Amino acid sequence: MNPAELRDLAADIAREAGELALRRRSEGVSLAATKSTLADIVTEADREVEDLIRGRLQRERPGDGFLGEESGSAASDSGLTWVVDPIDGTVNYASGMPTYSVSIAVVSGDPVYERWQGIAGAVCAPALGELYTAARGEGAWLGGQRLHVSEAGPAGALLGTGFGYDPATHDGDLANVRRVMRMARDLRRIGSAAVDLAYVAAGRLDGFFERGLNPWDFAAGSVLVAEAGGVLTRLDVDAARPLVIAGSPAVHARMLELLAERD
Ligand code: IPD
Ligand code: CA
């Protein structure tokens, strides 16, 4: 399969998974467990949606690897690995907010940032009625509309960010907010990194940064941003919580400059 065919498969599975998430949400959400901290929750729907995605990939791409948030990993025989977050923005999902997404990427190489090459990705936000797709060399799309990253306006850049689940990390996150506010017109905390990155690709947000993201939070988004003309890199100032930074080349460069500053 070429990148466009892999994208179409990712999109088809993301659409089906998004419909399941939406249906389960309308039936009421049941909390399955907490994970790293009390704030880090998983619902029955997260697990069921990941099962659906994993099952379809096993049937349609049996030699490919898998790395998912809820069910762990399987090694690849083909050199390709699917990096999957069944519901990104689980707290929004459980709280009844529409900004959550299914995030599916396929990468070549080890499914580890900087060793992977993003091939295709799909981010489906079913409660927003939006499906974002991208394939290497084929552009980034919202439905039939081609996407392009945006530049900061005269008042500054509209930026997005997120915070980790561990309260002990909040001070470091807030210090980064203080650093970037010098270039910002305003800041959004949407609650789904995959949606944030789709918004960067769409030029709705001019830039995004967050520490401590997992591969499944940003794998599909990284393909969207690159194919929309943007740049996404990771800055390892704090090795335990590397910082993802994304935006147009100019917005990204300015964010990198401010976020690399130490007090
Ligand atoms: C979370 C969301 C959130 C971000 C967290 C992520 P999850 O993913 O992307 O926006 O701030 O860092 O863990 O737990 O909802 O899949
Ligand atoms: Ca998740």
mmCIF file of C-alpha atoms and ligand atoms in Angstrom:
data_model
loop_
_atom_site.group_PDB
_atom_site.id
_atom_site.type_symbol
_atom_site.label_atom_id
_atom_site.label_comp_id
_atom_site.label_asym_id
_atom_site.label_seq_id
_atom_site.Cartn_x
_atom_site.Cartn_y
_atom_site.Cartn_z
ATOM 1 C CA MET A 1 0.000 0.000 0.000
ATOM 2 C CA ASN A 2 1.253 3.518 -0.785
ATOM 3 C CA PRO A 3 0.883 6.452 1.684
ATOM 4 C CA ALA A 4 -2.448 7.556 0.164
ATOM 5 C CA GLU A 5 -3.908 4.048 0.522
ATOM 6 C CA LEU A 6 -2.658 3.812 4.106
ATOM 7 C CA ARG A 7 -4.243 7.211 4.795
ATOM 8 C CA ASP A 8 -7.551 6.036 3.348
ATOM 9 C CA LEU A 9 -7.455 2.971 5.590
ATOM 10 C CA ALA A 10 -6.572 5.091 8.650
ATOM 11 C CA ALA A 11 -9.435 7.453 7.787
ATOM 12 C CA ASP A 12 -11.938 4.665 7.307
ATOM 13 C CA ILE A 13 -11.043 3.027 10.628
ATOM 14 C CA ALA A 14 -10.983 6.399 12.441
ATOM 15 C CA ARG A 15 -14.458 7.179 11.100
ATOM 16 C CA GLU A 16 -15.858 3.846 12.282
ATOM 17 C CA ALA A 17 -14.100 4.186 15.646
ATOM 18 C CA GLY A 18 -15.402 7.745 16.012
ATOM 19 C CA GLU A 19 -18.970 6.584 15.398
ATOM 20 C CA LEU A 20 -18.575 3.952 18.131
ATOM 21 C CA ALA A 21 -17.166 6.522 20.583
ATOM 22 C CA LEU A 22 -20.042 8.892 19.837
ATOM 23 C CA ARG A 23 -22.643 6.139 20.275
ATOM 24 C CA ARG A 24 -21.155 4.997 23.576
ATOM 25 C CA ARG A 25 -21.027 8.612 24.762
ATOM 26 C CA SER A 26 -24.756 9.046 24.058
ATOM 27 C CA GLU A 27 -25.461 5.906 26.117
ATOM 28 C CA GLY A 28 -23.519 7.309 29.115
ATOM 29 C CA VAL A 29 -19.887 6.910 30.082
ATOM 30 C CA SER A 30 -18.596 4.459 32.638
ATOM 31 C CA LEU A 31 -15.222 4.954 34.208
ATOM 32 C CA ALA A 32 -13.088 1.802 33.938
ATOM 33 C CA ALA A 33 -10.025 2.790 35.976
ATOM 34 C CA THR A 34 -7.540 5.484 36.857
ATOM 35 C CA LYS A 35 -4.007 5.182 35.498
ATOM 36 C CA SER A 36 -0.883 7.224 36.327
ATOM 37 C CA THR A 37 -2.705 9.611 38.728
ATOM 38 C CA LEU A 38 -6.292 10.135 39.942
ATOM 39 C CA ALA A 39 -6.806 12.653 37.115
ATOM 40 C CA ASP A 40 -5.685 10.158 34.454
ATOM 41 C CA ILE A 41 -8.830 8.182 33.658
ATOM 42 C CA VAL A 42 -9.812 5.469 31.221
ATOM 43 C CA THR A 43 -13.423 4.674 30.283
ATOM 44 C CA GLU A 44 -14.928 1.427 29.014
ATOM 45 C CA ALA A 45 -15.296 3.212 25.661
ATOM 46 C CA ASP A 46 -11.521 3.878 25.386
ATOM 47 C CA ARG A 47 -10.924 0.131 25.614
ATOM 48 C CA GLU A 48 -13.757 -0.873 23.317
ATOM 49 C CA VAL A 49 -12.748 1.660 20.656
ATOM 50 C CA GLU A 50 -9.118 0.494 20.778
ATOM 51 C CA ASP A 51 -10.293 -3.134 20.420
ATOM 52 C CA LEU A 52 -12.248 -2.171 17.307
ATOM 53 C CA ILE A 53 -9.245 -0.397 15.763
ATOM 54 C CA ARG A 54 -6.810 -3.151 16.662
ATOM 55 C CA GLY A 55 -9.154 -5.857 15.346
ATOM 56 C CA ARG A 56 -9.590 -4.128 11.999
ATOM 57 C CA LEU A 57 -5.837 -3.604 11.617
ATOM 58 C CA GLN A 58 -5.139 -7.226 12.500
ATOM 59 C CA ARG A 59 -7.533 -8.321 9.765
ATOM 60 C CA GLU A 60 -6.449 -5.826 7.110
ATOM 61 C CA ARG A 61 -2.715 -5.340 7.888
ATOM 62 C CA PRO A 62 -1.641 -8.497 9.775
ATOM 63 C CA GLY A 63 2.134 -7.945 9.360
ATOM 64 C CA ASP A 64 2.157 -4.393 10.733
ATOM 65 C CA GLY A 65 3.069 -3.483 14.295
ATOM 66 C CA PHE A 66 0.751 -1.779 16.774
ATOM 67 C CA LEU A 67 1.276 0.733 19.563
ATOM 68 C CA GLY A 68 -1.896 1.760 21.362
ATOM 69 C CA GLU A 69 -2.588 3.693 24.534
ATOM 70 C CA GLU A 70 -4.854 1.113 26.148
ATOM 71 C CA SER A 71 -3.704 -2.308 24.917
ATOM 72 C CA GLY A 72 0.052 -2.062 24.534
ATOM 73 C CA SER A 73 2.209 -2.978 21.587
ATOM 74 C CA ALA A 74 2.919 -5.683 19.029
ATOM 75 C CA ALA A 75 6.132 -5.812 16.992
ATOM 76 C CA SER A 76 6.110 -5.184 13.248
ATOM 77 C CA ASP A 77 7.104 -7.653 10.526
ATOM 78 C CA SER A 78 6.512 -5.174 7.698
ATOM 79 C CA GLY A 79 8.464 -2.164 9.025
ATOM 80 C CA LEU A 80 5.207 -0.232 9.531
ATOM 81 C CA THR A 81 3.550 0.377 12.905
ATOM 82 C CA TRP A 82 0.138 1.837 13.721
ATOM 83 C CA VAL A 83 0.246 4.337 16.584
ATOM 84 C CA VAL A 84 -3.231 4.709 18.047
ATOM 85 C CA ASP A 85 -5.042 6.743 20.664
ATOM 86 C CA PRO A 86 -8.643 5.444 20.683
ATOM 87 C CA ILE A 87 -9.913 8.520 22.541
ATOM 88 C CA ASP A 88 -7.586 11.481 22.884
ATOM 89 C CA GLY A 89 -9.208 13.891 25.306
ATOM 90 C CA THR A 90 -10.752 11.289 27.588
ATOM 91 C CA VAL A 91 -11.466 13.869 30.310
ATOM 92 C CA ASN A 92 -13.453 15.953 27.794
ATOM 93 C CA TYR A 93 -15.218 12.771 26.657
ATOM 94 C CA ALA A 94 -16.161 11.766 30.197
ATOM 95 C CA SER A 95 -17.227 15.342 31.009
ATOM 96 C CA GLY A 96 -19.537 15.645 27.999
ATOM 97 C CA MET A 97 -17.392 18.080 26.006
ATOM 98 C CA PRO A 98 -17.179 17.558 22.218
ATOM 99 C CA THR A 99 -13.419 18.116 21.834
ATOM 100 C CA TYR A 100 -12.124 14.565 21.815
ATOM 101 C CA SER A 101 -10.782 12.519 18.937
ATOM 102 C CA VAL A 102 -9.679 9.180 17.597
ATOM 103 C CA SER A 103 -6.056 9.470 16.492
ATOM 104 C CA ILE A 104 -4.536 6.883 14.131
ATOM 105 C CA ALA A 105 -1.089 7.134 12.515
ATOM 106 C CA VAL A 106 1.065 4.730 10.568
ATOM 107 C CA VAL A 107 4.814 5.194 10.830
ATOM 108 C CA SER A 108 7.831 3.411 9.385
ATOM 109 C CA GLY A 109 10.804 2.478 11.560
ATOM 110 C CA ASP A 110 10.685 2.037 15.338
ATOM 111 C CA PRO A 111 7.540 3.645 16.764
ATOM 112 C CA VAL A 112 9.709 6.021 18.782
ATOM 113 C CA TYR A 113 9.840 9.738 18.017
ATOM 114 C CA GLU A 114 12.908 10.697 15.933
ATOM 115 C CA ARG A 115 13.322 7.071 14.853
ATOM 116 C CA TRP A 116 9.932 6.973 13.116
ATOM 117 C CA GLN A 117 8.923 8.497 9.820
ATOM 118 C CA GLY A 118 5.264 9.482 9.690
ATOM 119 C CA ILE A 119 3.566 7.960 6.632
ATOM 120 C CA ALA A 120 -0.117 8.786 7.129
ATOM 121 C CA GLY A 121 -2.530 9.876 9.825
ATOM 122 C CA ALA A 122 -6.189 10.485 10.566
ATOM 123 C CA VAL A 123 -7.784 12.415 13.426
ATOM 124 C CA CYS A 124 -11.546 12.024 13.710
ATOM 125 C CA ALA A 125 -13.438 14.306 16.103
ATOM 126 C CA PRO A 126 -16.887 12.713 15.810
ATOM 127 C CA ALA A 127 -18.764 15.126 18.060
ATOM 128 C CA LEU A 128 -17.413 18.009 15.946
ATOM 129 C CA GLY A 129 -18.209 16.165 12.705
ATOM 130 C CA GLU A 130 -14.607 16.557 11.541
ATOM 131 C CA LEU A 131 -12.172 14.126 9.938
ATOM 132 C CA TYR A 132 -8.600 15.307 9.342
ATOM 133 C CA THR A 133 -6.327 13.219 7.128
ATOM 134 C CA ALA A 134 -2.803 13.389 5.743
ATOM 135 C CA ALA A 135 -0.350 11.205 3.836
ATOM 136 C CA ARG A 136 3.301 11.875 3.136
ATOM 137 C CA GLY A 137 3.579 13.969 -0.015
ATOM 138 C CA GLU A 138 -0.216 14.212 -0.392
ATOM 139 C CA GLY A 139 -1.048 17.214 1.807
ATOM 140 C CA ALA A 140 -3.273 17.536 4.868
ATOM 141 C CA TRP A 141 -7.034 17.707 4.507
ATOM 142 C CA LEU A 142 -10.200 18.437 6.475
ATOM 143 C CA GLY A 143 -12.727 16.529 4.408
ATOM 144 C CA GLY A 144 -12.185 17.955 0.893
ATOM 145 C CA GLN A 145 -10.437 21.126 2.052
ATOM 146 C CA ARG A 146 -6.642 21.333 1.812
ATOM 147 C CA LEU A 147 -5.024 22.641 4.985
ATOM 148 C CA HIS A 148 -2.212 25.133 5.572
ATOM 149 C CA VAL A 149 -0.617 26.335 8.786
ATOM 150 C CA SER A 150 -1.029 30.008 9.716
ATOM 151 C CA GLU A 151 1.247 32.846 10.764
ATOM 152 C CA ALA A 152 0.986 35.072 13.841
ATOM 153 C CA GLY A 153 -1.125 38.214 13.341
ATOM 154 C CA PRO A 154 -0.280 41.757 14.454
ATOM 155 C CA ALA A 155 -1.534 40.976 17.991
ATOM 156 C CA GLY A 156 0.659 37.870 18.233
ATOM 157 C CA ALA A 157 0.133 34.126 17.824
ATOM 158 C CA LEU A 158 -2.925 32.168 18.961
ATOM 159 C CA LEU A 159 -1.332 29.216 20.764
ATOM 160 C CA GLY A 160 -2.568 25.972 22.304
ATOM 161 C CA THR A 161 -1.083 23.909 25.098
ATOM 162 C CA GLY A 162 -1.892 21.118 27.542
ATOM 163 C CA PHE A 163 -0.933 20.068 31.058
ATOM 164 C CA GLY A 164 0.145 16.703 32.406
ATOM 165 C CA TYR A 165 -2.035 14.650 34.749
ATOM 166 C CA ASP A 166 0.493 14.740 37.586
ATOM 167 C CA PRO A 167 -0.006 17.854 39.777
ATOM 168 C CA ALA A 168 3.738 17.821 40.517
ATOM 169 C CA THR A 169 4.420 18.787 36.883
ATOM 170 C CA HIS A 170 2.089 21.796 36.759
ATOM 171 C CA ASP A 171 4.647 24.391 37.904
ATOM 172 C CA GLY A 172 6.944 23.471 34.999
ATOM 173 C CA ASP A 173 4.037 23.669 32.552
ATOM 174 C CA LEU A 174 3.035 27.086 33.902
ATOM 175 C CA ALA A 175 6.625 28.340 33.587
ATOM 176 C CA ASN A 176 6.449 27.468 29.885
ATOM 177 C CA VAL A 177 3.152 29.331 29.571
ATOM 178 C CA ARG A 178 4.857 32.403 31.030
ATOM 179 C CA ARG A 179 7.716 32.067 28.508
ATOM 180 C CA VAL A 180 5.511 31.872 25.399
ATOM 181 C CA MET A 181 2.993 34.540 26.416
ATOM 182 C CA ARG A 182 5.508 37.113 25.157
ATOM 183 C CA MET A 183 4.634 36.070 21.580
ATOM 184 C CA ALA A 184 0.970 35.166 22.141
ATOM 185 C CA ARG A 185 -2.225 37.042 21.515
ATOM 186 C CA ASP A 186 -3.961 34.353 23.607
ATOM 187 C CA LEU A 187 -3.728 30.735 24.723
ATOM 188 C CA ARG A 188 -6.155 27.799 24.404
ATOM 189 C CA ARG A 189 -6.189 24.578 26.458
ATOM 190 C CA ILE A 190 -8.504 22.405 24.394
ATOM 191 C CA GLY A 191 -7.912 19.041 26.085
ATOM 192 C CA SER A 192 -6.954 16.798 23.146
ATOM 193 C CA ALA A 193 -3.439 17.118 21.780
ATOM 194 C CA ALA A 194 -4.525 15.417 18.541
ATOM 195 C CA VAL A 195 -7.233 18.067 18.048
ATOM 196 C CA ASP A 196 -4.717 20.818 18.943
ATOM 197 C CA LEU A 197 -2.347 19.573 16.235
ATOM 198 C CA ALA A 198 -5.176 19.211 13.710
ATOM 199 C CA TYR A 199 -6.064 22.844 14.505
ATOM 200 C CA VAL A 200 -2.435 23.881 13.894
ATOM 201 C CA ALA A 201 -2.572 22.102 10.517
ATOM 202 C CA ALA A 202 -5.855 23.901 9.753
ATOM 203 C CA GLY A 203 -4.450 27.320 10.730
ATOM 204 C CA ARG A 204 -6.985 27.671 13.545
ATOM 205 C CA LEU A 205 -4.166 27.707 16.084
ATOM 206 C CA ASP A 206 -0.877 29.303 15.016
ATOM 207 C CA GLY A 207 1.147 27.033 17.302
ATOM 208 C CA PHE A 208 1.002 24.349 20.002
ATOM 209 C CA PHE A 209 3.343 23.125 22.743
ATOM 210 C CA GLU A 210 3.045 20.514 25.472
ATOM 211 C CA ARG A 211 5.446 18.596 27.728
ATOM 212 C CA GLY A 212 5.266 14.886 28.382
ATOM 213 C CA LEU A 213 3.066 13.762 25.485
ATOM 214 C CA ASN A 214 2.980 10.080 24.595
ATOM 215 C CA PRO A 215 3.598 8.926 20.986
ATOM 216 C CA TRP A 216 -0.088 8.165 20.409
ATOM 217 C CA ASP A 217 -1.067 11.721 21.411
ATOM 218 C CA PHE A 218 0.904 13.341 18.588
ATOM 219 C CA ALA A 219 1.839 10.746 15.918
ATOM 220 C CA ALA A 220 -1.119 11.457 13.603
ATOM 221 C CA GLY A 221 -0.981 15.185 14.396
ATOM 222 C CA SER A 222 2.688 15.315 13.406
ATOM 223 C CA VAL A 223 1.845 14.043 9.907
ATOM 224 C CA LEU A 224 -1.007 16.581 9.629
ATOM 225 C CA VAL A 225 1.242 19.494 10.653
ATOM 226 C CA ALA A 226 4.116 18.492 8.348
ATOM 227 C CA GLU A 227 1.785 18.050 5.376
ATOM 228 C CA ALA A 228 0.155 21.437 6.075
ATOM 229 C CA GLY A 229 3.562 23.122 5.726
ATOM 230 C CA GLY A 230 4.390 23.267 9.419
ATOM 231 C CA VAL A 231 7.191 22.009 11.627
ATOM 232 C CA LEU A 232 6.917 19.766 14.689
ATOM 233 C CA THR A 233 9.940 19.012 16.861
ATOM 234 C CA ARG A 234 10.613 17.819 20.376
ATOM 235 C CA LEU A 235 12.798 19.760 22.756
ATOM 236 C CA ASP A 236 14.346 17.636 25.497
ATOM 237 C CA VAL A 237 15.227 20.331 28.049
ATOM 238 C CA ASP A 238 13.704 18.050 30.671
ATOM 239 C CA ALA A 239 14.469 14.509 29.475
ATOM 240 C CA ALA A 240 11.632 13.030 31.539
ATOM 241 C CA ARG A 241 9.033 15.337 29.987
ATOM 242 C CA PRO A 242 10.123 16.266 26.437
ATOM 243 C CA LEU A 243 8.306 19.200 24.928
ATOM 244 C CA VAL A 244 6.482 18.934 21.594
ATOM 245 C CA ILE A 245 6.447 22.231 19.673
ATOM 246 C CA ALA A 246 4.468 22.735 16.442
ATOM 247 C CA GLY A 247 3.620 25.621 14.145
ATOM 248 C CA SER A 248 4.546 27.302 10.881
ATOM 249 C CA PRO A 249 8.339 27.491 10.412
ATOM 250 C CA ALA A 250 8.359 31.080 11.746
ATOM 251 C CA VAL A 251 5.987 30.470 14.686
ATOM 252 C CA HIS A 252 7.816 27.258 15.565
ATOM 253 C CA ALA A 253 11.200 29.015 15.523
ATOM 254 C CA ARG A 254 10.001 31.751 17.886
ATOM 255 C CA MET A 255 8.367 29.247 20.260
ATOM 256 C CA LEU A 256 11.550 27.185 20.293
ATOM 257 C CA GLU A 257 13.593 30.269 21.158
ATOM 258 C CA LEU A 258 11.320 31.214 24.091
ATOM 259 C CA LEU A 259 10.779 27.681 25.391
ATOM 260 C CA ALA A 260 14.511 26.901 25.390
ATOM 261 C CA GLU A 261 15.150 29.843 27.771
ATOM 262 C CA ARG A 262 15.984 28.949 31.362
ATOM 263 C CA ASP A 263 15.303 31.389 34.222
HETATM 264 C C1 IPD B 1 -4.398 13.720 26.856
HETATM 265 C C2 IPD B 1 -4.867 14.860 25.972
HETATM 266 C C3 IPD B 1 -4.616 16.176 26.662
HETATM 267 C C4 IPD B 1 -3.167 16.347 27.026
HETATM 268 C C5 IPD B 1 -2.681 15.168 27.855
HETATM 269 C C6 IPD B 1 -2.951 13.872 27.125
HETATM 270 P P1 IPD B 1 -5.709 11.400 26.789
HETATM 271 O O1 IPD B 1 -4.618 12.479 26.228
HETATM 272 O O2 IPD B 1 -4.202 14.841 24.734
HETATM 273 O O3 IPD B 1 -4.952 17.281 25.846
HETATM 274 O O4 IPD B 1 -3.007 17.553 27.741
HETATM 275 O O5 IPD B 1 -1.291 15.343 28.027
HETATM 276 O O6 IPD B 1 -2.506 12.791 27.917
HETATM 277 O O7 IPD B 1 -5.225 10.951 28.139
HETATM 278 O O8 IPD B 1 -7.007 12.102 26.869
HETATM 279 O O9 IPD B 1 -5.661 10.349 25.758
HETATM 280 CA CA CA B 2 -6.424 8.340 25.214
#
